[in-house]
């Protein structure tokens, strides 16, 4: 049975032709107009020029004239079920992703068993939500700072936890900041033996250069990067991580920066800068000032408990520098991402939702795309950071582009995202694993989330 048919006057096809360059792989991308996409079951079964692609008689036709089709988006840094901080709520978090065109997520730390259940039910079509890639508990120090953590005391423990997670169905290993050096390098070695990806923070006691050389596949939040660019890297690594951003900038050495960026490009160490989360944290006073237009979608657990707790912690221990220093530091982060892009360091879009104050599932991904453009990516490159790059990073050949044989995860936009990246928010419809959601359907989903949030306690 043919279920959906989308006719379009203009859409993007990301053709993943691979050209090898000095810094790795580069994708060739094409924008195509007057195309027709035919979806059957969960797959794209045909694409072609509209005048040459006959309509199957049984097809449901979606008129895409004057509209713009992009691949379903990936948020590559999320936390969906995270102890009592972000308790399981299947009627809120996964629904908000889908309603915003996010059809895939990389969960960077959470409660493994309930996440596995979501992952399976979503794959079977029994739960509405984005496709999930999950790490389960994060490897952290002997005394973890967060829920959903696996404490690493030493090397043996690092190896054992990696083995356990690999056997228990984690898709990859997430590293947090307090993992000790011996535990980190042992976990890295074990992950290689187990053929499982490890990714996350550069731990406080490890240099960014060492993490890249150890094979860490992605670095989140630019952890360890500015330390690695400083003439006083060891001092910065020894100090508490939040404060002292003025010193990060005053000791910044362009030669060191160039060398570190070149190493990331050579090793293809992916960067997930989570810029929206970074800005929200460094400028926490602005983040929490004024009314929150999305508040109606936040369950009490975020709105009343987790986010006020995060705000207090950030103000007390993290964002304590003069606001001018923090503003400059965020600008330096944007510039850093732009320089990484120019040097061929691969970049992914991730938001850290809902583990950031007012960082909403789905909505935040569009904020991140906008900041990636501010950092110097073109709108096309920002889109790629949430589509084709996600597929490449994850080694999933069925996602990230609009091509025959790919999963039918699609977002139809009312306006051209290449003219203005903000247009990714103008969502006309979403296709999730072949299931079509009109604008009215998406609004209905959002109303459902609002009702759930209102009755949450
Ligand atoms: Zn995170």
CSV table of C-alpha atoms and ligand atoms in Angstrom, one decimal:
chain,number,residue,atom,x,y,z
A,1,UNK,CA,0.0,0.0,0.0
A,2,UNK,CA,1.2,3.4,-0.9
A,3,UNK,CA,0.6,5.7,2.0
A,4,UNK,CA,2.1,9.0,1.2
A,5,UNK,CA,3.0,11.0,-1.7
A,6,UNK,CA,4.6,14.4,-1.6
A,7,UNK,CA,4.7,16.6,-4.6
A,8,UNK,CA,7.1,19.6,-4.4
A,9,UNK,CA,8.1,22.5,-6.4
A,10,UNK,CA,11.5,22.7,-4.7
A,11,UNK,CA,13.3,20.4,-2.5
A,12,UNK,CA,16.7,19.5,-1.3
A,13,UNK,CA,18.3,16.2,-2.2
A,14,UNK,CA,21.5,15.6,-0.3
A,15,UNK,CA,23.5,13.4,-2.6
A,16,UNK,CA,26.2,11.8,-0.6
A,17,UNK,CA,28.9,11.5,-3.2
A,18,UNK,CA,32.1,11.2,-1.3
A,19,UNK,CA,35.3,13.0,-2.3
A,20,UNK,CA,38.4,12.3,-0.3
A,21,UNK,CA,40.3,15.4,0.7
A,22,UNK,CA,43.3,16.1,2.9
A,23,UNK,CA,41.1,16.4,5.9
A,24,UNK,CA,38.8,13.5,5.3
A,25,UNK,CA,35.4,13.1,3.6
A,26,UNK,CA,33.4,15.9,2.1
A,27,UNK,CA,29.9,15.6,0.9
A,28,UNK,CA,28.5,17.0,-2.3
A,29,UNK,CA,25.1,18.5,-1.9
A,30,UNK,CA,22.5,19.3,-4.5
A,31,UNK,CA,19.4,21.4,-4.3
A,32,UNK,CA,16.7,20.2,-6.7
A,33,UNK,CA,13.4,21.8,-7.9
A,34,UNK,CA,10.2,20.4,-9.2
A,35,UNK,CA,10.6,17.0,-7.6
A,36,UNK,CA,8.3,14.3,-6.4
A,37,UNK,CA,9.0,12.0,-3.5
A,38,UNK,CA,7.1,8.8,-3.0
A,39,UNK,CA,6.9,7.2,0.4
A,40,UNK,CA,5.8,3.7,0.9
A,41,UNK,CA,5.8,2.1,4.4
A,42,UNK,CA,8.7,3.6,6.2
A,43,UNK,CA,10.8,4.3,3.2
A,44,UNK,CA,11.3,6.7,0.3
A,45,UNK,CA,10.7,4.4,-2.6
A,46,UNK,CA,11.1,6.9,-5.5
A,47,UNK,CA,12.1,10.4,-6.2
A,48,UNK,CA,12.2,12.1,-9.6
A,49,UNK,CA,11.2,15.2,-11.6
A,50,UNK,CA,7.5,15.8,-11.1
A,51,UNK,CA,6.6,15.7,-14.8
A,52,UNK,CA,8.4,12.4,-15.2
A,53,UNK,CA,7.1,10.7,-12.0
A,54,UNK,CA,3.6,9.3,-12.3
A,55,UNK,CA,1.4,9.3,-9.2
A,56,UNK,CA,0.4,6.0,-7.9
A,57,UNK,CA,-3.4,5.8,-7.9
A,58,UNK,CA,-3.7,4.9,-4.2
A,59,UNK,CA,-1.4,7.6,-3.0
A,60,UNK,CA,-2.3,10.3,-0.6
A,61,UNK,CA,-1.0,13.5,-2.2
A,62,UNK,CA,0.7,16.2,-0.2
A,63,UNK,CA,1.0,19.4,-2.3
A,64,UNK,CA,4.5,20.7,-1.8
A,65,UNK,CA,4.4,23.5,-4.4
A,66,UNK,CA,6.2,26.6,-3.2
A,67,UNK,CA,7.5,24.6,-0.2
A,68,UNK,CA,10.8,23.2,0.8
A,69,UNK,CA,11.6,19.6,1.8
A,70,UNK,CA,14.5,18.8,4.1
A,71,UNK,CA,15.6,15.6,5.7
A,72,UNK,CA,14.3,15.0,9.2
A,73,UNK,CA,16.5,16.7,11.8
A,74,UNK,CA,18.7,15.1,14.4
A,75,UNK,CA,19.4,16.6,17.8
A,76,UNK,CA,22.8,15.0,18.5
A,77,UNK,CA,22.9,15.9,22.3
A,78,UNK,CA,19.8,15.3,24.4
A,79,UNK,CA,18.9,13.8,27.8
A,80,UNK,CA,15.4,12.3,27.8
A,81,UNK,CA,15.2,10.3,31.0
A,82,UNK,CA,17.6,11.5,33.7
A,83,UNK,CA,16.8,10.3,37.2
A,84,UNK,CA,14.6,12.6,39.2
A,85,UNK,CA,15.9,15.6,37.4
A,86,UNK,CA,14.3,14.8,34.1
A,87,UNK,CA,11.8,12.0,34.9
A,88,UNK,CA,10.4,9.8,32.2
A,89,UNK,CA,7.5,11.4,30.5
A,90,UNK,CA,6.6,9.8,27.2
A,91,UNK,CA,3.8,12.2,26.4
A,92,UNK,CA,6.1,15.3,26.6
A,93,UNK,CA,9.7,14.9,25.5
A,94,UNK,CA,9.5,12.6,22.5
A,95,UNK,CA,6.3,14.4,21.2
A,96,UNK,CA,8.0,17.8,21.4
A,97,UNK,CA,10.8,16.5,19.2
A,98,UNK,CA,8.5,15.2,16.5
A,99,UNK,CA,6.3,18.3,16.6
A,100,UNK,CA,9.5,20.3,15.8
A,101,UNK,CA,10.7,18.1,13.0
A,102,UNK,CA,13.4,16.3,15.1
A,103,UNK,CA,13.1,12.7,13.9
A,104,UNK,CA,16.3,11.4,15.5
A,105,UNK,CA,18.2,12.0,18.7
A,106,UNK,CA,21.4,10.9,20.3
A,107,UNK,CA,20.7,10.6,24.0
A,108,UNK,CA,23.9,11.6,25.8
A,109,UNK,CA,23.2,10.1,29.2
A,110,UNK,CA,20.2,8.7,31.1
A,111,UNK,CA,18.5,5.7,32.6
A,112,UNK,CA,19.4,2.8,30.4
A,113,UNK,CA,16.4,0.4,31.0
A,114,UNK,CA,13.5,2.9,30.4
A,115,UNK,CA,15.5,4.4,27.5
A,116,UNK,CA,15.9,1.0,25.9
A,117,UNK,CA,12.1,0.5,26.2
A,118,UNK,CA,11.4,3.8,24.5
A,119,UNK,CA,14.0,3.0,21.8
A,120,UNK,CA,12.3,-0.4,21.1
A,121,UNK,CA,8.7,0.9,21.2
A,122,UNK,CA,9.5,3.8,18.9
A,123,UNK,CA,11.3,1.5,16.5
A,124,UNK,CA,8.1,-0.7,16.5
A,125,UNK,CA,5.9,2.3,16.0
A,126,UNK,CA,4.2,1.8,19.4
A,127,UNK,CA,5.4,5.0,20.9
A,128,UNK,CA,5.5,8.4,19.1
A,129,UNK,CA,9.0,9.7,19.2
A,130,UNK,CA,12.3,10.3,17.3
A,131,UNK,CA,14.6,7.4,16.5
A,132,UNK,CA,17.0,7.0,19.4
A,133,UNK,CA,20.7,6.3,19.8
A,134,UNK,CA,21.4,5.9,23.5
A,135,UNK,CA,24.4,5.7,25.9
A,136,UNK,CA,22.7,4.9,29.2
A,137,UNK,CA,24.6,6.1,32.3
A,138,UNK,CA,27.5,8.5,31.9
A,139,UNK,CA,30.9,7.4,33.0
A,140,UNK,CA,31.9,10.0,35.7
A,141,UNK,CA,34.2,10.3,38.7
A,142,UNK,CA,34.1,8.2,41.8
A,143,UNK,CA,31.6,10.6,43.3
A,144,UNK,CA,29.3,11.5,40.3
A,145,UNK,CA,27.7,14.9,40.1
A,146,UNK,CA,24.6,13.8,38.3
A,147,UNK,CA,21.9,11.2,38.2
A,148,UNK,CA,22.2,8.4,35.6
A,149,UNK,CA,26.0,8.0,36.2
A,150,UNK,CA,28.4,5.2,36.5
A,151,UNK,CA,31.2,6.0,38.9
A,152,UNK,CA,34.7,5.2,37.7
A,153,UNK,CA,37.2,4.8,40.5
A,154,UNK,CA,40.1,3.4,38.5
A,155,UNK,CA,41.2,1.7,35.2
A,156,UNK,CA,39.6,-1.7,36.1
A,157,UNK,CA,36.3,-0.1,36.8
A,158,UNK,CA,36.5,1.9,33.6
A,159,UNK,CA,36.9,-1.3,31.6
A,160,UNK,CA,34.2,-3.2,33.4
A,161,UNK,CA,31.6,-0.4,33.0
A,162,UNK,CA,32.3,-0.2,29.2
A,163,UNK,CA,31.9,-4.0,28.9
A,164,UNK,CA,28.7,-4.0,30.9
A,165,UNK,CA,27.1,-1.2,28.9
A,166,UNK,CA,28.1,-2.7,25.6
A,167,UNK,CA,26.5,-6.1,26.7
A,168,UNK,CA,23.4,-4.4,28.0
A,169,UNK,CA,22.5,-2.6,24.8
A,170,UNK,CA,24.0,0.9,25.0
A,171,UNK,CA,24.7,2.2,21.5
A,172,UNK,CA,27.8,4.1,22.7
A,173,UNK,CA,29.7,5.2,25.8
A,174,UNK,CA,29.3,8.7,27.2
A,175,UNK,CA,32.2,10.3,29.1
A,176,UNK,CA,31.6,13.0,31.8
A,177,UNK,CA,34.0,15.5,33.3
A,178,UNK,CA,35.2,13.8,36.5
A,179,UNK,CA,36.4,10.5,35.0
A,180,UNK,CA,40.0,10.1,36.3
A,181,UNK,CA,42.9,9.8,33.8
A,182,UNK,CA,43.6,6.1,34.3
A,183,UNK,CA,39.9,5.3,34.1
A,184,UNK,CA,39.5,7.4,31.0
A,185,UNK,CA,42.3,5.8,29.0
A,186,UNK,CA,41.3,2.3,30.1
A,187,UNK,CA,37.7,2.9,29.1
A,188,UNK,CA,38.9,4.3,25.7
A,189,UNK,CA,41.0,1.2,25.2
A,190,UNK,CA,38.2,-1.2,26.2
A,191,UNK,CA,35.7,0.7,24.0
A,192,UNK,CA,38.1,0.1,21.0
A,193,UNK,CA,38.3,-3.6,21.9
A,194,UNK,CA,34.5,-3.8,22.1
A,195,UNK,CA,34.1,-1.8,18.9
A,196,UNK,CA,31.8,0.7,20.6
A,197,UNK,CA,32.0,4.4,20.1
A,198,UNK,CA,33.0,6.6,23.1
A,199,UNK,CA,32.1,10.3,23.1
A,200,UNK,CA,31.3,13.2,25.4
A,201,UNK,CA,33.2,15.7,27.6
A,202,UNK,CA,36.9,15.9,27.6
A,203,UNK,CA,37.4,15.1,31.3
A,204,UNK,CA,38.9,17.8,33.5
A,205,UNK,CA,42.2,15.8,33.9
A,206,UNK,CA,42.6,14.9,30.2
A,207,UNK,CA,43.8,17.3,27.5
A,208,UNK,CA,41.6,17.8,24.4
A,209,UNK,CA,44.6,16.7,22.3
A,210,UNK,CA,44.9,13.4,24.3
A,211,UNK,CA,41.1,12.8,23.9
A,212,UNK,CA,41.3,13.3,20.2
A,213,UNK,CA,44.3,11.0,19.9
A,214,UNK,CA,42.6,8.4,22.1
A,215,UNK,CA,39.9,8.1,19.6
A,216,UNK,CA,37.1,10.0,21.3
A,217,UNK,CA,34.6,10.4,18.5
A,218,UNK,CA,32.9,13.6,19.6
A,219,UNK,CA,33.6,16.4,22.0
A,220,UNK,CA,30.7,18.1,23.5
A,221,UNK,CA,30.4,21.8,24.6
A,222,UNK,CA,33.9,22.5,23.4
A,223,UNK,CA,35.2,21.0,26.7
A,224,UNK,CA,38.9,21.2,27.0
A,225,UNK,CA,39.3,23.2,23.8
A,226,UNK,CA,40.0,26.6,25.2
A,227,UNK,CA,42.3,25.1,27.8
A,228,UNK,CA,44.1,23.4,25.0
A,229,UNK,CA,44.5,26.8,23.2
A,230,UNK,CA,45.9,28.5,26.3
A,231,UNK,CA,49.6,29.1,27.2
A,232,UNK,CA,48.7,28.0,30.7
A,233,UNK,CA,46.7,24.8,29.9
A,234,UNK,CA,47.9,23.0,33.0
A,235,UNK,CA,46.8,25.8,35.3
A,236,UNK,CA,43.4,26.1,33.7
A,237,UNK,CA,43.0,22.3,34.0
A,238,UNK,CA,43.8,22.4,37.7
A,239,UNK,CA,41.3,25.2,38.5
A,240,UNK,CA,37.5,24.9,38.9
A,241,UNK,CA,36.0,24.8,35.4
A,242,UNK,CA,33.4,27.6,35.4
A,243,UNK,CA,35.1,30.8,36.5
A,244,UNK,CA,38.1,32.6,35.1
A,245,UNK,CA,37.0,32.9,31.5
A,246,UNK,CA,38.8,36.2,31.2
A,247,UNK,CA,42.0,34.3,31.7
A,248,UNK,CA,41.0,31.7,29.1
A,249,UNK,CA,40.9,34.6,26.6
A,250,UNK,CA,43.9,36.5,27.8
A,251,UNK,CA,46.1,33.4,27.5
A,252,UNK,CA,44.7,32.3,24.2
A,253,UNK,CA,47.5,31.4,21.8
A,254,UNK,CA,46.5,31.4,18.1
A,255,UNK,CA,49.3,29.0,17.2
A,256,UNK,CA,48.2,26.4,19.8
A,257,UNK,CA,44.6,26.9,18.6
A,258,UNK,CA,45.6,26.2,15.0
A,259,UNK,CA,47.5,23.1,16.0
A,260,UNK,CA,44.6,21.7,18.1
A,261,UNK,CA,42.0,22.4,15.3
A,262,UNK,CA,44.3,20.8,12.8
A,263,UNK,CA,44.5,17.7,15.0
A,264,UNK,CA,40.7,17.5,15.3
A,265,UNK,CA,40.5,17.7,11.5
A,266,UNK,CA,43.2,15.1,11.0
A,267,UNK,CA,41.6,12.7,13.5
A,268,UNK,CA,38.0,13.7,12.5
A,269,UNK,CA,37.1,14.4,16.1
A,270,UNK,CA,33.5,15.6,15.8
A,271,UNK,CA,32.5,18.8,17.6
A,272,UNK,CA,29.0,19.2,19.2
A,273,UNK,CA,29.4,22.8,20.5
A,274,UNK,CA,25.8,23.0,22.0
A,275,UNK,CA,26.0,26.7,21.5
A,276,UNK,CA,22.4,27.4,22.6
A,277,UNK,CA,23.1,25.7,25.8
A,278,UNK,CA,26.5,27.5,26.2
A,279,UNK,CA,24.9,30.9,25.7
A,280,UNK,CA,22.1,30.1,28.1
A,281,UNK,CA,24.5,29.1,30.7
A,282,UNK,CA,27.1,31.8,30.4
A,283,UNK,CA,24.4,34.5,30.2
A,284,UNK,CA,22.1,32.8,32.7
A,285,UNK,CA,20.7,36.1,34.0
A,286,UNK,CA,19.4,36.8,30.5
A,287,UNK,CA,18.2,33.2,30.0
A,288,UNK,CA,15.9,33.5,33.0
A,289,UNK,CA,14.9,37.1,32.6
A,290,UNK,CA,11.4,37.8,31.3
A,291,UNK,CA,8.5,35.5,30.6
A,292,UNK,CA,9.1,32.2,28.8
A,293,UNK,CA,6.9,31.8,25.8
A,294,UNK,CA,7.2,28.0,25.8
A,295,UNK,CA,6.6,27.5,29.5
A,296,UNK,CA,3.3,25.8,28.8
A,297,UNK,CA,5.2,22.9,27.4
A,298,UNK,CA,7.4,22.4,30.5
A,299,UNK,CA,6.3,19.8,33.0
A,300,UNK,CA,6.6,20.8,36.7
A,301,UNK,CA,9.7,18.6,37.0
A,302,UNK,CA,11.6,21.0,34.7
A,303,UNK,CA,9.9,24.2,35.5
A,304,UNK,CA,9.6,24.0,39.2
A,305,UNK,CA,12.5,21.7,40.2
A,306,UNK,CA,15.3,21.0,37.7
A,307,UNK,CA,15.6,24.4,36.0
A,308,UNK,CA,15.5,26.5,39.2
A,309,UNK,CA,18.1,24.1,40.7
A,310,UNK,CA,20.3,24.4,37.6
A,311,UNK,CA,20.0,28.2,37.7
A,312,UNK,CA,21.1,28.4,41.3
A,313,UNK,CA,24.0,26.1,40.7
A,314,UNK,CA,25.2,28.0,37.6
A,315,UNK,CA,25.0,31.3,39.4
A,316,UNK,CA,26.9,30.0,42.4
A,317,UNK,CA,29.6,27.9,40.9
A,318,UNK,CA,29.9,28.4,37.2
A,319,UNK,CA,28.9,31.7,35.6
A,320,UNK,CA,30.5,33.8,38.3
A,321,UNK,CA,32.8,36.0,36.1
A,322,UNK,CA,31.8,39.6,35.2
A,323,UNK,CA,29.1,39.4,32.6
A,324,UNK,CA,31.4,41.2,30.1
A,325,UNK,CA,33.9,38.4,30.3
A,326,UNK,CA,31.2,35.8,29.8
A,327,UNK,CA,29.8,37.6,26.8
A,328,UNK,CA,33.3,37.8,25.3
A,329,UNK,CA,33.8,34.1,26.0
A,330,UNK,CA,30.6,33.1,24.2
A,331,UNK,CA,31.7,35.2,21.2
A,332,UNK,CA,35.0,33.4,21.3
A,333,UNK,CA,33.1,30.1,21.2
A,334,UNK,CA,31.2,31.2,18.1
A,335,UNK,CA,34.5,32.2,16.4
A,336,UNK,CA,36.1,28.9,17.4
A,337,UNK,CA,33.3,26.9,15.8
A,338,UNK,CA,33.7,29.0,12.6
A,339,UNK,CA,37.4,28.3,12.6
A,340,UNK,CA,36.9,24.6,13.1
A,341,UNK,CA,34.5,24.5,10.2
A,342,UNK,CA,36.9,26.3,7.9
A,343,UNK,CA,39.7,23.8,8.9
A,344,UNK,CA,37.5,20.8,8.1
A,345,UNK,CA,36.5,19.7,11.6
A,346,UNK,CA,33.2,17.9,11.4
A,347,UNK,CA,30.3,19.6,13.3
A,348,UNK,CA,27.0,18.3,14.7
A,349,UNK,CA,24.0,20.2,16.0
A,350,UNK,CA,23.1,19.3,19.6
A,351,UNK,CA,21.3,21.2,22.3
A,352,UNK,CA,21.6,19.3,25.7
A,353,UNK,CA,17.8,19.5,26.0
A,354,UNK,CA,16.2,19.3,28.6
A,355,UNK,CA,19.2,19.6,30.8
A,356,UNK,CA,19.6,23.3,30.2
A,357,UNK,CA,17.4,26.1,31.6
A,358,UNK,CA,14.6,26.7,29.1
A,359,UNK,CA,16.2,24.4,26.6
A,360,UNK,CA,13.1,22.7,25.1
A,361,UNK,CA,13.1,19.5,23.2
A,362,UNK,CA,12.7,20.2,19.5
A,363,UNK,CA,12.4,24.0,19.7
A,364,UNK,CA,16.0,24.3,20.9
A,365,UNK,CA,17.4,22.5,17.8
A,366,UNK,CA,16.2,25.4,15.6
A,367,UNK,CA,18.0,27.9,18.0
A,368,UNK,CA,21.1,25.8,17.6
A,369,UNK,CA,21.0,26.0,13.8
A,370,UNK,CA,20.7,29.7,14.0
A,371,UNK,CA,23.7,30.0,16.3
A,372,UNK,CA,25.7,27.7,14.0
A,373,UNK,CA,25.0,30.2,11.2
A,374,UNK,CA,26.1,33.0,13.5
A,375,UNK,CA,29.3,31.1,14.0
A,376,UNK,CA,30.1,31.1,10.3
A,377,UNK,CA,28.4,28.0,8.9
A,378,UNK,CA,26.3,28.6,5.8
A,379,UNK,CA,22.6,27.8,6.2
A,380,UNK,CA,23.3,24.6,4.1
A,381,UNK,CA,26.2,23.6,6.4
A,382,UNK,CA,24.0,24.2,9.5
A,383,UNK,CA,21.3,22.0,8.1
A,384,UNK,CA,23.9,19.4,7.3
A,385,UNK,CA,25.1,19.5,10.9
A,386,UNK,CA,21.6,18.2,11.8
A,387,UNK,CA,21.1,15.8,8.9
A,388,UNK,CA,23.7,14.3,6.7
A,389,UNK,CA,26.5,14.8,9.3
A,390,UNK,CA,24.4,12.9,11.9
A,391,UNK,CA,24.0,10.0,9.5
A,392,UNK,CA,27.8,10.0,8.8
A,393,UNK,CA,28.7,10.3,12.4
A,394,UNK,CA,26.3,7.5,13.4
A,395,UNK,CA,27.3,5.3,10.5
A,396,UNK,CA,23.6,5.0,9.6
A,397,UNK,CA,23.2,4.8,5.8
A,398,UNK,CA,19.4,5.2,5.8
A,399,UNK,CA,19.2,8.7,7.2
A,400,UNK,CA,20.3,12.3,6.6
A,401,UNK,CA,19.4,12.7,3.0
A,402,UNK,CA,16.4,12.5,0.7
A,403,UNK,CA,17.1,9.6,-1.5
A,404,UNK,CA,15.5,6.4,-2.7
A,405,UNK,CA,15.8,3.7,-0.1
A,406,UNK,CA,16.3,6.1,2.8
A,407,UNK,CA,13.9,6.2,5.8
A,408,UNK,CA,11.1,8.6,5.2
A,409,UNK,CA,12.0,11.1,7.9
A,410,UNK,CA,11.2,14.5,6.3
A,411,UNK,CA,10.2,18.0,7.2
A,412,UNK,CA,8.3,20.2,4.8
A,413,UNK,CA,8.9,23.9,5.3
A,414,UNK,CA,6.8,27.0,4.2
A,415,UNK,CA,9.9,29.0,3.5
A,416,UNK,CA,13.4,28.5,2.2
A,417,UNK,CA,15.9,27.6,5.0
A,418,UNK,CA,18.8,28.5,2.7
A,419,UNK,CA,17.6,32.1,2.4
A,420,UNK,CA,17.2,32.3,6.2
A,421,UNK,CA,18.0,29.5,8.6
A,422,UNK,CA,15.1,30.7,10.9
A,423,UNK,CA,12.8,29.3,8.2
A,424,UNK,CA,13.4,25.7,9.6
A,425,UNK,CA,10.8,26.8,12.2
A,426,UNK,CA,8.1,27.3,9.6
A,427,UNK,CA,7.1,23.7,9.6
A,428,UNK,CA,4.2,22.8,7.3
A,429,UNK,CA,4.4,19.0,7.9
A,430,UNK,CA,6.6,16.2,9.2
A,431,UNK,CA,7.0,12.7,8.0
A,432,UNK,CA,8.3,10.3,10.7
A,433,UNK,CA,9.2,6.8,9.5
A,434,UNK,CA,6.6,7.2,6.8
A,435,UNK,CA,3.9,8.6,9.0
A,436,UNK,CA,2.5,11.9,7.8
A,437,UNK,CA,1.7,14.8,10.3
A,438,UNK,CA,0.0,17.8,8.8
A,439,UNK,CA,0.3,21.2,10.5
A,440,UNK,CA,-3.0,20.6,12.1
A,441,UNK,CA,-1.7,17.2,13.4
A,442,UNK,CA,1.4,18.8,14.8
A,443,UNK,CA,-0.7,21.5,16.5
A,444,UNK,CA,-2.8,18.8,18.0
A,445,UNK,CA,0.4,17.1,19.3
A,446,UNK,CA,1.5,20.4,20.9
A,447,UNK,CA,-1.9,20.9,22.5
A,448,UNK,CA,-1.6,17.4,24.0
A,449,UNK,CA,1.8,18.3,25.4
A,450,UNK,CA,0.4,21.4,26.9
A,451,UNK,CA,-2.4,19.5,28.6
A,452,UNK,CA,0.1,16.9,30.0
A,453,UNK,CA,2.4,19.7,31.3
A,454,UNK,CA,-0.5,21.4,33.0
A,455,UNK,CA,-1.5,18.4,35.0
A,456,UNK,CA,2.1,17.3,35.8
A,457,UNK,CA,3.3,17.6,39.4
B,1,LIG,ZN1,24.5,16.8,28.0
